[in-house]
Each structure stands twice: as structure tokens, then as C-alpha cells.
mmCIF file of C-alpha atoms in Angstrom:
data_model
loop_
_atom_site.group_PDB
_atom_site.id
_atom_site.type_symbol
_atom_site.label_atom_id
_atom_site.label_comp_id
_atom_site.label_asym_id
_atom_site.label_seq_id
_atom_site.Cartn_x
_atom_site.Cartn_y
_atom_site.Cartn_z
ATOM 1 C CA UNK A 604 6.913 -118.590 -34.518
ATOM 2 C CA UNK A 605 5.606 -117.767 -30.791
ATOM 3 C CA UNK A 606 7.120 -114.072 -29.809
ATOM 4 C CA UNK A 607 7.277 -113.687 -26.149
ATOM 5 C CA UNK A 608 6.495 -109.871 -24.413
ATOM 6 C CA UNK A 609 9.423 -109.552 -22.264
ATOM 7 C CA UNK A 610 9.716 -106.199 -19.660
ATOM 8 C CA UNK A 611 11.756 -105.140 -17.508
ATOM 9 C CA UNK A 612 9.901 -102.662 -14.999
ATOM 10 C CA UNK A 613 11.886 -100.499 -12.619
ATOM 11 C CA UNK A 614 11.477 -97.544 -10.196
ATOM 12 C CA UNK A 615 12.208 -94.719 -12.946
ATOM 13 C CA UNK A 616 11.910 -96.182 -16.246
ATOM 14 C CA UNK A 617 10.225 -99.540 -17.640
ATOM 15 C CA UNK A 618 11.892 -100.769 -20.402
ATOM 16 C CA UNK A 619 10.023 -103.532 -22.946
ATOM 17 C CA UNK A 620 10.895 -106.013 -25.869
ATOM 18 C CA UNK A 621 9.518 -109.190 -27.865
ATOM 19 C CA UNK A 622 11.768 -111.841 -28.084
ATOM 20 C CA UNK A 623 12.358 -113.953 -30.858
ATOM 21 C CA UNK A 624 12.625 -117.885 -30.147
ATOM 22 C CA UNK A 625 16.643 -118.046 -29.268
ATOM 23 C CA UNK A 626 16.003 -114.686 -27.109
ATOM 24 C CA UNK A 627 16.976 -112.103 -30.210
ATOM 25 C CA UNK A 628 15.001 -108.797 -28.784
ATOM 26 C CA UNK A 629 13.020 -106.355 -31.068
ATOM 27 C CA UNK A 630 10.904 -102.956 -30.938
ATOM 28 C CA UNK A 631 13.178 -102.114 -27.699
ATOM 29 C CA UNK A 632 11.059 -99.416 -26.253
ATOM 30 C CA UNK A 633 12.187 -97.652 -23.451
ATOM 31 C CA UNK A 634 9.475 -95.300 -20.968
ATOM 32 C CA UNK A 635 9.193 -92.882 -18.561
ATOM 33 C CA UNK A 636 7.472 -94.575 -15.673
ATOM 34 C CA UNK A 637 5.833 -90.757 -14.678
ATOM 35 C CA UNK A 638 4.494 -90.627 -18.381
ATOM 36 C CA UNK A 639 1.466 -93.637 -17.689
ATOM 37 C CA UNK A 640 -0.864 -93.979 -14.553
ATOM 38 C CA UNK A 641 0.374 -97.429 -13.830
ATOM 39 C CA UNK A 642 2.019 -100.494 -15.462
ATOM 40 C CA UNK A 643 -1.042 -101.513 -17.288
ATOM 41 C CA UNK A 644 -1.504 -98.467 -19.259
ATOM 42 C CA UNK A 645 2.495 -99.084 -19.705
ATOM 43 C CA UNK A 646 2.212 -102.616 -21.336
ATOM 44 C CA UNK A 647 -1.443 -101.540 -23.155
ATOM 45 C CA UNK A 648 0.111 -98.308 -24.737
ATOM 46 C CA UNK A 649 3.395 -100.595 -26.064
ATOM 47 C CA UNK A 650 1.209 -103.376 -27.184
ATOM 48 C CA UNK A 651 -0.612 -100.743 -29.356
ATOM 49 C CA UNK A 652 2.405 -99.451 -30.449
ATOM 50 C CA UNK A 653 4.040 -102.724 -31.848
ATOM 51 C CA UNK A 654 0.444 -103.962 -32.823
ATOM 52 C CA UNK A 655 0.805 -107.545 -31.535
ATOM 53 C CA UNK A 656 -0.496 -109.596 -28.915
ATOM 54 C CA UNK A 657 1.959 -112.018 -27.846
ATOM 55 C CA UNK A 658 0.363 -115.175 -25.773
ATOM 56 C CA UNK A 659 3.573 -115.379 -23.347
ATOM 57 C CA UNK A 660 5.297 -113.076 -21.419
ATOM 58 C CA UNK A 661 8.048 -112.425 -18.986
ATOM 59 C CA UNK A 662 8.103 -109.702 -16.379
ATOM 60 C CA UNK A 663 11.501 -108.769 -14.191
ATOM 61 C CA UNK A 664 10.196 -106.510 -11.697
ATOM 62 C CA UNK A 665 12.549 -104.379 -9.145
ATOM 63 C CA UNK A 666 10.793 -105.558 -5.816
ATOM 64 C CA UNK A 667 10.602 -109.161 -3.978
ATOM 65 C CA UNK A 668 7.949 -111.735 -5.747
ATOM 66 C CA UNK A 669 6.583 -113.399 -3.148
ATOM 67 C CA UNK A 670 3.335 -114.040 -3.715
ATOM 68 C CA UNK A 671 0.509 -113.639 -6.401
ATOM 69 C CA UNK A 672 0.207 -109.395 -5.172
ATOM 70 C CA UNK A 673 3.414 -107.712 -6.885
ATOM 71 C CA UNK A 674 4.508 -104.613 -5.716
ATOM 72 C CA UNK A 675 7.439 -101.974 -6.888
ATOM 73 C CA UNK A 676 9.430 -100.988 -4.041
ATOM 74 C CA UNK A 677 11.069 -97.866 -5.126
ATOM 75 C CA UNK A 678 7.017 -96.772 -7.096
ATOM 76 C CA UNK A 679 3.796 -97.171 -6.021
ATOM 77 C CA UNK A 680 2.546 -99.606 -8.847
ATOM 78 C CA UNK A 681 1.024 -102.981 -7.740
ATOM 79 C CA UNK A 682 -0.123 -105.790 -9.888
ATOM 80 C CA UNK A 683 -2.128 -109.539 -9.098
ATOM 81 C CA UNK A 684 -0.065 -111.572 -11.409
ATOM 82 C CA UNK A 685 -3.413 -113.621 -12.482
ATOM 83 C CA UNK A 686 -5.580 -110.408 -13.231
ATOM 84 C CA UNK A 687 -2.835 -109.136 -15.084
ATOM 85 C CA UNK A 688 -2.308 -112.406 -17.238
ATOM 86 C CA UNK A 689 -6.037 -112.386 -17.628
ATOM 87 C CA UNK A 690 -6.678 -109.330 -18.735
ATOM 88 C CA UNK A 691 -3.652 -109.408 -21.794
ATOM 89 C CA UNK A 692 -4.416 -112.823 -22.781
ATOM 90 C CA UNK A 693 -1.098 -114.130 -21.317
ATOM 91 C CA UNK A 694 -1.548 -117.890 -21.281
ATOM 92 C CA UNK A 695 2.110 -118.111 -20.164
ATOM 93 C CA UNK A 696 3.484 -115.549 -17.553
ATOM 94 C CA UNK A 697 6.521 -115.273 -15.623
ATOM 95 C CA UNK A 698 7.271 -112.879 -13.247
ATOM 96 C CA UNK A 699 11.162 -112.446 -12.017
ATOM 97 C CA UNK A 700 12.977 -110.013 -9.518
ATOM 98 C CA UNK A 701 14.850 -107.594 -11.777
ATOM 99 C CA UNK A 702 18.455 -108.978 -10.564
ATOM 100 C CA UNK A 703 17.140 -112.456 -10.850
ATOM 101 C CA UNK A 704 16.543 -111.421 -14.656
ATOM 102 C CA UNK A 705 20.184 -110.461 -14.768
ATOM 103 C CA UNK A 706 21.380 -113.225 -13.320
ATOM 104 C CA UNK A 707 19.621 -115.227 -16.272
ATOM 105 C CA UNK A 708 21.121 -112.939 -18.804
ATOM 106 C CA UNK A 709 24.366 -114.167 -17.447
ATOM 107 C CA UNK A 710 24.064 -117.323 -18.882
ATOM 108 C CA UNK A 711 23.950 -116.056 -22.224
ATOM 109 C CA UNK A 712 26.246 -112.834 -22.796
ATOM 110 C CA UNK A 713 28.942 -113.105 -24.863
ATOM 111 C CA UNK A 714 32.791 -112.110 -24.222
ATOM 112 C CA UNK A 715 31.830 -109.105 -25.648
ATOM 113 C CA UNK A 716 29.089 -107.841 -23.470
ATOM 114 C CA UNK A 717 30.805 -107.416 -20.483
ATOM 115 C CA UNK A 718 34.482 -105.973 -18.924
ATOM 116 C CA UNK A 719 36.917 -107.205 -16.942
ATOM 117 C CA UNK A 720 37.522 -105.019 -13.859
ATOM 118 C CA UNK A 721 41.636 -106.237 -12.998
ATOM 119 C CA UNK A 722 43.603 -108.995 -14.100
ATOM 120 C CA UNK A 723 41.616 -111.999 -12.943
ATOM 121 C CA UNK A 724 40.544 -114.401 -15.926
ATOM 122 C CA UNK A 725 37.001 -115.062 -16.502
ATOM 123 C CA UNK A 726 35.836 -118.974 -15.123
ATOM 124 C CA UNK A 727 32.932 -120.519 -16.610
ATOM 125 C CA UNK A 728 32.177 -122.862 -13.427
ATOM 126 C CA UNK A 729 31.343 -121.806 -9.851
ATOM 127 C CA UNK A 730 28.521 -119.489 -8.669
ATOM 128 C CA UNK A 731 28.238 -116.119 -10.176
ATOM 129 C CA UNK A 732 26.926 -113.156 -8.270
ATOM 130 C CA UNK A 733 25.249 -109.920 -10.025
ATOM 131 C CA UNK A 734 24.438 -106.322 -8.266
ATOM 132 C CA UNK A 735 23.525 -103.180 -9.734
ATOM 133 C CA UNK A 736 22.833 -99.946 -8.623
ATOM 134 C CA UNK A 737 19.999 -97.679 -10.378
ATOM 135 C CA UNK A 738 16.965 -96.547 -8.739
ATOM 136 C CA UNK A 739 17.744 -98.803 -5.985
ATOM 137 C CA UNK A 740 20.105 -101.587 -5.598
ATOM 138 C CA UNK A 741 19.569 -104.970 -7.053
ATOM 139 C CA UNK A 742 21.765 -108.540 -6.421
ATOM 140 C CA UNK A 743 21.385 -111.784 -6.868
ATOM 141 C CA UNK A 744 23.110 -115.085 -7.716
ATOM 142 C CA UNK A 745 23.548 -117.729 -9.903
ATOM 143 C CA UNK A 746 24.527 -121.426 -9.071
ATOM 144 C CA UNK A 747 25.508 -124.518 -11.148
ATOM 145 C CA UNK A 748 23.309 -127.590 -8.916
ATOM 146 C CA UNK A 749 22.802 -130.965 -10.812
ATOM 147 C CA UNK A 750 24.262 -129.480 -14.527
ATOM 148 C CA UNK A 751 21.720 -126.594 -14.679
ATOM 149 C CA UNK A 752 21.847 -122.759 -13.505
ATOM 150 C CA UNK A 753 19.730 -122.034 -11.194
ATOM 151 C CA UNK A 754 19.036 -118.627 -9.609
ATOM 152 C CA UNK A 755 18.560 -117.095 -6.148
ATOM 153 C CA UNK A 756 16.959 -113.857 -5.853
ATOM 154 C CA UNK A 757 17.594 -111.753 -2.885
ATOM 155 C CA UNK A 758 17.197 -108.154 -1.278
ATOM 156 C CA UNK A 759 20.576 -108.132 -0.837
ATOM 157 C CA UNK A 760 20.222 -104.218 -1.409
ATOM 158 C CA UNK A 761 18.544 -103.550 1.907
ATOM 159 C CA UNK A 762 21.386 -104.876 4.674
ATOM 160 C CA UNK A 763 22.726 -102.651 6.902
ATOM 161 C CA UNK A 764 25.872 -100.142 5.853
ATOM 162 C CA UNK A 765 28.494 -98.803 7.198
ATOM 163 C CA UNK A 766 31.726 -96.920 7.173
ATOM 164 C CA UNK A 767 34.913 -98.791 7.739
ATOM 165 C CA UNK A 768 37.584 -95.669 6.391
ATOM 166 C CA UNK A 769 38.552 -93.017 8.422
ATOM 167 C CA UNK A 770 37.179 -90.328 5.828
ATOM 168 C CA UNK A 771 34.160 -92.534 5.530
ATOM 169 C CA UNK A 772 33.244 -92.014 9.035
ATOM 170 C CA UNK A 773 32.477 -88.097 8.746
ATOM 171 C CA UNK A 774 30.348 -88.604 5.408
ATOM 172 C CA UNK A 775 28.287 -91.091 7.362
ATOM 173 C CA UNK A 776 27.833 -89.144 10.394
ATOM 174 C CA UNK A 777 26.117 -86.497 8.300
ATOM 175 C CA UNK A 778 24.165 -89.449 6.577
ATOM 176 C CA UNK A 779 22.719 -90.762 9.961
ATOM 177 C CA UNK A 780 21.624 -86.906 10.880
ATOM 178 C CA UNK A 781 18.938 -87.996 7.736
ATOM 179 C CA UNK A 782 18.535 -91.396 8.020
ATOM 180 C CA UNK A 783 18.511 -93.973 11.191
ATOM 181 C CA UNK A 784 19.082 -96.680 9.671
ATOM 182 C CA UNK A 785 21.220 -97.219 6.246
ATOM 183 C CA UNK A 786 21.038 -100.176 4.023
ATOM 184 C CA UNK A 787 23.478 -100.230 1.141
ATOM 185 C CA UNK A 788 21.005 -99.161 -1.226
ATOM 186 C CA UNK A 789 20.407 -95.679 0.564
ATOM 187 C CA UNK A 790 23.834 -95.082 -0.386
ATOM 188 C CA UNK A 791 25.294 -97.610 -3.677
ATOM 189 C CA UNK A 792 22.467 -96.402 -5.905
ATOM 190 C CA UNK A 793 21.059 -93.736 -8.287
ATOM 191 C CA UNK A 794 19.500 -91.641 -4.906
ATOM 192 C CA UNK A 795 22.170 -92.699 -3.088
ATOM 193 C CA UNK A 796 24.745 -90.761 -5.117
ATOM 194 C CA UNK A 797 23.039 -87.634 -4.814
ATOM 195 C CA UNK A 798 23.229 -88.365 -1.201
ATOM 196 C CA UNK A 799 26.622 -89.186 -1.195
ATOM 197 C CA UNK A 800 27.860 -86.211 -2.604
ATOM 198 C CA UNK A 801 25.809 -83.907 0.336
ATOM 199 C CA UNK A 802 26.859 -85.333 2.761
ATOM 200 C CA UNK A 803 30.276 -85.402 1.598
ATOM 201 C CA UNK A 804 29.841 -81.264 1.052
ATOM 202 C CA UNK A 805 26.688 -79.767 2.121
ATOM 203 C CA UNK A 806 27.323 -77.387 0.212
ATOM 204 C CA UNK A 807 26.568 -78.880 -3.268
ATOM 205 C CA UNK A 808 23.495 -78.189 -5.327
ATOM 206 C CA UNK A 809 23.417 -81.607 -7.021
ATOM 207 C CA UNK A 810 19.645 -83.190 -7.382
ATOM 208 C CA UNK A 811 20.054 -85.629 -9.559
ATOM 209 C CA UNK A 812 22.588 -88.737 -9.936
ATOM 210 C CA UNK A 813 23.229 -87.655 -13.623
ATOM 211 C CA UNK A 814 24.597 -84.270 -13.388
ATOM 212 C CA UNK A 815 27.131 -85.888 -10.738
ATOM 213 C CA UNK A 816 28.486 -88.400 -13.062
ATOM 214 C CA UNK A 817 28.568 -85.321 -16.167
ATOM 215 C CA UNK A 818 30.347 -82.930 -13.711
ATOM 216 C CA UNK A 819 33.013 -86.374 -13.180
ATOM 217 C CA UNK A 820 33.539 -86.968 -16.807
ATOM 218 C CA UNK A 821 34.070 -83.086 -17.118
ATOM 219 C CA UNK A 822 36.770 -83.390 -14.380
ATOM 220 C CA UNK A 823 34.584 -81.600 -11.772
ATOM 221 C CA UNK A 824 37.433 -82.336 -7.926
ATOM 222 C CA UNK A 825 34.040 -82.681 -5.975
ATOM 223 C CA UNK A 826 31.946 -84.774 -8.518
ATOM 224 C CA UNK A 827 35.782 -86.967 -8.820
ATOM 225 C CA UNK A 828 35.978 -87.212 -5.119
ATOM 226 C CA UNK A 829 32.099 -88.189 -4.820
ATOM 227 C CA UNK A 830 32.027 -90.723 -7.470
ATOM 228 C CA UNK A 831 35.539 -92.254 -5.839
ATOM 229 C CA UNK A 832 33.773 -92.901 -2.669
ATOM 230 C CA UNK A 833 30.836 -94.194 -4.390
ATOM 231 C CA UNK A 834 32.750 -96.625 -6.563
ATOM 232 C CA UNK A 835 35.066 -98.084 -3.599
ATOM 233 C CA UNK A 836 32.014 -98.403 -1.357
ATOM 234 C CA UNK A 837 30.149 -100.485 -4.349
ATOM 235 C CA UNK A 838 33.071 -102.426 -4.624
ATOM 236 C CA UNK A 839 33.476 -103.289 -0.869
ATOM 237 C CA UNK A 840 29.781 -104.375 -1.172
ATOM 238 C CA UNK A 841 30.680 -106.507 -3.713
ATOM 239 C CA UNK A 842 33.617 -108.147 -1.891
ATOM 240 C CA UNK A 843 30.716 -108.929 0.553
ATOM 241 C CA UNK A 844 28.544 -110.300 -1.874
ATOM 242 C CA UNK A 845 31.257 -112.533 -3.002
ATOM 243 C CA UNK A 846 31.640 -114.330 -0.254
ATOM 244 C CA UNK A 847 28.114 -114.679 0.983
ATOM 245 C CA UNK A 848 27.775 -116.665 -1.928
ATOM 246 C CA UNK A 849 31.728 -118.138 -2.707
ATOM 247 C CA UNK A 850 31.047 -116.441 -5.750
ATOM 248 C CA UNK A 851 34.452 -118.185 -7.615
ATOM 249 C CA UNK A 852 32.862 -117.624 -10.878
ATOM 250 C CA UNK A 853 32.585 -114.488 -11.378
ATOM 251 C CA UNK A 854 30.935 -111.338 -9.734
ATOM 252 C CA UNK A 855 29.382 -108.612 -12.473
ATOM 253 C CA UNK A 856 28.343 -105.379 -12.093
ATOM 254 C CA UNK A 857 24.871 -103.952 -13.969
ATOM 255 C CA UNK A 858 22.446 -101.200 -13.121
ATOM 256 C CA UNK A 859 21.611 -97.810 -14.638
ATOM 257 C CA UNK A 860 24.164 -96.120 -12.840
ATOM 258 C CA UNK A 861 27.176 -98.571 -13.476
ATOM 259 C CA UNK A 862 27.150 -97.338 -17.091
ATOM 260 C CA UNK A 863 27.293 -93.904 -15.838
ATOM 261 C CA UNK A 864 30.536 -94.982 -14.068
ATOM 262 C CA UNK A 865 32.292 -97.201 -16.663
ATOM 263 C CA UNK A 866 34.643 -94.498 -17.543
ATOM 264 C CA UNK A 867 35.342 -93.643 -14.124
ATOM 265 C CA UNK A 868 36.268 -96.923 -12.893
ATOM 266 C CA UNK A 869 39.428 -96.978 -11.400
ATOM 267 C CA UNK A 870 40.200 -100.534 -11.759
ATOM 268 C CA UNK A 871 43.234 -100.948 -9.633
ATOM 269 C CA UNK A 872 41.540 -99.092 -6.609
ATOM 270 C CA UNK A 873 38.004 -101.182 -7.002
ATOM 271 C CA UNK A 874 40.123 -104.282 -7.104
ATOM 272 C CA UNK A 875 41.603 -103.018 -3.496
ATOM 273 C CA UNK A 876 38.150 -102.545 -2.538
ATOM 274 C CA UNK A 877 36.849 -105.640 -2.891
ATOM 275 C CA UNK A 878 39.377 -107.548 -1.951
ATOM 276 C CA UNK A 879 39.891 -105.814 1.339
ATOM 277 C CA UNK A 880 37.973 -108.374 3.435
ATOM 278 C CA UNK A 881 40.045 -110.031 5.703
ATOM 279 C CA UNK A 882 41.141 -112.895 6.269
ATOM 280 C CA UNK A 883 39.713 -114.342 3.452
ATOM 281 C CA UNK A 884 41.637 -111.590 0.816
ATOM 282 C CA UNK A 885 43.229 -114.684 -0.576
ATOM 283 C CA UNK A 886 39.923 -116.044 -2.213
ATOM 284 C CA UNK A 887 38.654 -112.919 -3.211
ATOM 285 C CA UNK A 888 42.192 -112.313 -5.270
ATOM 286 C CA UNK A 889 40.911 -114.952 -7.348
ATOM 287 C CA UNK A 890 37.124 -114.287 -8.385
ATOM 288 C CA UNK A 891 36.894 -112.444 -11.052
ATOM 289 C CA UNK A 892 34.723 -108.498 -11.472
ATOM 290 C CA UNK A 893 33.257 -107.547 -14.568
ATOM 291 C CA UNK A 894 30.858 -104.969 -15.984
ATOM 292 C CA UNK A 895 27.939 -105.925 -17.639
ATOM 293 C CA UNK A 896 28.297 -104.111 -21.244
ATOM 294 C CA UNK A 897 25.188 -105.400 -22.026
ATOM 295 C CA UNK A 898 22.728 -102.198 -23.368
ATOM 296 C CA UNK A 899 19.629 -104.187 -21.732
ATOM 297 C CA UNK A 900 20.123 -107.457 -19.519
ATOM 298 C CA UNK A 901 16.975 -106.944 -18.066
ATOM 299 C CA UNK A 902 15.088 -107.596 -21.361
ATOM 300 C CA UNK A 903 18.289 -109.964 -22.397
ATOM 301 C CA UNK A 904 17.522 -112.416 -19.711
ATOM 302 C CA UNK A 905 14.249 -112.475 -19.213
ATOM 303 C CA UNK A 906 14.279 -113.399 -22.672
ATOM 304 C CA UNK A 907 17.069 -116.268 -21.772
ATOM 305 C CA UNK A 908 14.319 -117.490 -19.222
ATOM 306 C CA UNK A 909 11.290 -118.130 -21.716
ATOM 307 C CA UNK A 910 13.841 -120.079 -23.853
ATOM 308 C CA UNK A 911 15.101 -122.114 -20.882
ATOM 309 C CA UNK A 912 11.577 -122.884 -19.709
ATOM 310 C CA UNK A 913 10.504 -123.377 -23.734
ATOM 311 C CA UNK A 914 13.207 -126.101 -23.831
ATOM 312 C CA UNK A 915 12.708 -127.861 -21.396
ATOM 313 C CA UNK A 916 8.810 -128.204 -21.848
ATOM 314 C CA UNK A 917 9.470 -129.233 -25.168
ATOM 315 C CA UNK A 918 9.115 -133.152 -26.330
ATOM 316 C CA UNK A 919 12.486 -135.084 -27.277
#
């Protein structure tokens, strides 16, 4: 049977898989992206590794597709999508925003590969929004048009952000002494934690995103406080997100980070969060938030793609 080379290529790490017709992933490898020169000594050195040379592939890449020239925004790797097919043998290859790979995998997770955040029961129907924060901050959306998903990629990540709290206002201000202009994803992301927690005490000596979220587990009051912050601010953005896109099916939270938090996840307070978008708190009290269990929905739906496109270019 065909195998499909499915990766999921980020700021940090890349992360690669073949999938099995049905999207069942094997030889999950999982890199450094500082450890190769570039993504094509990436994909050569795992193609070496799992000795196979798969004639389709799938690519989720965190950084707009646009055009045949694909570049990372949070790493200074670029790709030509036809020189790259080219020079692997790739008769078949798709290349995906990261979050628009997530938003695929969304169609095929089970119950148990994701977590309700508060009382509100899943719904099958309606658009579904996904956002992440890792290296940077990923969203996108899925939406149910003529019977089939469909999905919108965005750079939702990159709006402007704000304070609306009055202890949000000082941690800002100290923000804006570093940085103009803030988007979301200068603060609701792996960075934008370490960030966070400086400019909510100066005084700290945290470098990366990591030791914050250890130091929270431990019960650390100024890793706590930071990671509070952190959490309600991702969950106001994610109120937002909502209704950009009348998300009444669902709105999930993945990304690197958000396992970090799972523990730490108030859900009571991120439900207040969220909802606290006036007037319209009545219609976010009824989408549902979950968490995206998933080890690797990156891979997972980019492997959910090839089988979608693989059915439907198959003869009835």
C-alpha cells in the first residue's frame, strides 16, 4: 500500500511521520530544528533513517502558504514547493499552514483525544475554530459548506493586543517599553510567556517558557500568577476567535505550550475569560472549549488530508 511522508515543521522543532492509508502514523520522529542546516537536510536525514522513499507527501508548515516560495516565520528556512517535490521524488505534495493541519485533524480525533474546558457539551455541526500557542501562535477554522469540511487558514496570531484588566494595564505598559506594536502572538505563545512573566516582575531570571510552567506545577506564587495571566489572556483571545468565525461547534486549544498548561487550567476562570465579550456573552455560553489531547495533530491531520484528497480522487 502507498505510505504518505507527512511533517509537521515548526519554529523550534520539526516533527515527521508516514502514514498508513486510513491516516495510522509510524516511525514518529521528533527533531531539533538547530540540529540540521535547513529543512532538506531535515527530511533527507529522516528518510535515511526510516529507509523509504514515499512518492506522496504532506507538509504543515508554521508560516502563510501563499505562493510556490515557502517561508518559516518564526526560522529562517525557505523552500520552492516544486524544487523540493523534485528533488525527493514527491509526485504528490501538499503543503498546509500548521493550524490548517490541525484544523484537519479535527475531523478525525476521537472523544478521547481531546478535553472539555467547562460544562458545555461537545456539537458535531457548526464551524470549529483551533489556536495554539508554541513558538508562535497558530489559528484557524473549520466550516461545514455543501456536506464537506472545509478549512480556512489564517494569521490570526499576528492582530493587535491589548489589555482590557486593570492589572493588565501595568504588565503591558512595561511590554510596550520593548515592543511598539503587540500582536497576540508576542504575548499567547512559547516567547511570549517568558515575556509575560518580565514584565509582570522584572525581576525574574526566567529564559525559557519551560522552566515557567515547571516552577507552576512546583507551586512557584510568581510562575502561578504568570501562567494565570497567560491562560485568561489565551482564553479572551479565544472568545475573539469564536466569534470572528460563530464558531458554535466547538473552539479547541493545541500548541506546544497548551500541554505545558493542561494541569494548570483553571477551567471555571478560562470559561469567564472567554465568555467575557459583551454583548454577545449569551452565544459564547454555548460553544463549547476543549484541549486537544492529541500527542501530534500536526502529523494526525495532515495525515487526515492525504486520505481526504485519496478519496475523493479515487474511482466509484
Amino acid at each position: 500500500m502507498a505510505i504518505t511522508l507527512v511533517a509537521d515543521i515548526g519554529g523550534t522543532n520539526s516533527r515527521f511521520a508516514v502514514a498508513q492509508p486510513g491516516g495510522r502514523l509510524e516511525s514518529i520522529s521528533v527533531i531539533h530544528n538547530d540540529s540540521v542546516p535547513d529543512l532538506e537536510a531535515a527530511v533527507a536525514n529522516y528518510l535515511e533513517e526510516i529507509g523509504a522513499r514515499p512518492r506522496s507527501a504532506a507538509f504543515a508548515i508554521a508560516g502563510p502558504i501563499d505562493s510556490d516560495e515557502v517561508t518559516l516565520t518564526n526560522r529562517a528556512w525557505r523552500f520552492r514547493v516544486a524544487e523540493f517535490a523534485k528533488r525527493f521524488g514527491f509526485a504528490s505534495f501538499r503543503v498546509i499552514n500548521d493550524f490548517e493541519a490541525v484544523a484537519w485533524a479535527l475531523t478525525q480525533l476521537g472523544p478521547d483525544q481531546t478535553r472539555r474546558l467547562g460544562p458545555v457539551p461537545l456539537r458535531r455541526d457548526g464551524v470549529k475554530t483551533v489556536l495554539g500557542p508554541g513558538t508562535g501562535l497558530g489559528a484557524a477554522a473549520l466550516v461545514p459548506v455543501g456536506g464537506q469540511w472545509h478549512v480556512l487558514a489564517s494569521e490570526g496570531g499576528h492582530v493587535s493586543f491589548g489589555p482590557q484588566t486593570a492589572d493588565e494595564f501595568p504588565v503591558f505598559a512595561r511590554l510596550h517599553k520593548d515592543f511598539a506594536e503587540l500582536s497576540a502572538e508576542m504575548v499567547l505563545s512559547g516567547p511570549g510567556l517568558v515575556r509575560l512573566a518580565r514584565a509582570m516582575d522584572p525581576a525574574n531570571s526566567y529564559v525559557a517558557p519551560e522552566a515557567i510552567l515547571a516552577a507552576a506545577l512546583t507551586g512557584d506564587t510568581a510562575a502561578r500568577a504568570t501562567v494565570g495571566v497567560f491562560i485568561r489572556l489565551l482564553a479572551r483571545f479565544a472568545g475573539g476567535l469564536a466569534l470572528t468565525f460563530k464558531a458554535i461547534g466547538g473552539v479547541y486549544i493545541a500548541g506546544g505550550v497548551s500541554h505545558g498548561l493542561a494541569t494548570l487550567i483553571d477551567e471555571r476562570q478560562f470559561r469567564a475569560a472567554f465568555e467575557a465579550h459583551p454583548p454577545h456573552e449569551g452565544m459564547l455560553q454555548n460553544i463549547p472549549t476543549l484541549l486537544v489531547t492529541h500527542p501530534e495533530p500536526g502529523l494526525f491531520g495532515c495525515a487526515a488530508l492525504s486520505d481526504l484528497y485519496s478519496a475523493r480522487q479515487t474511482p466509484t
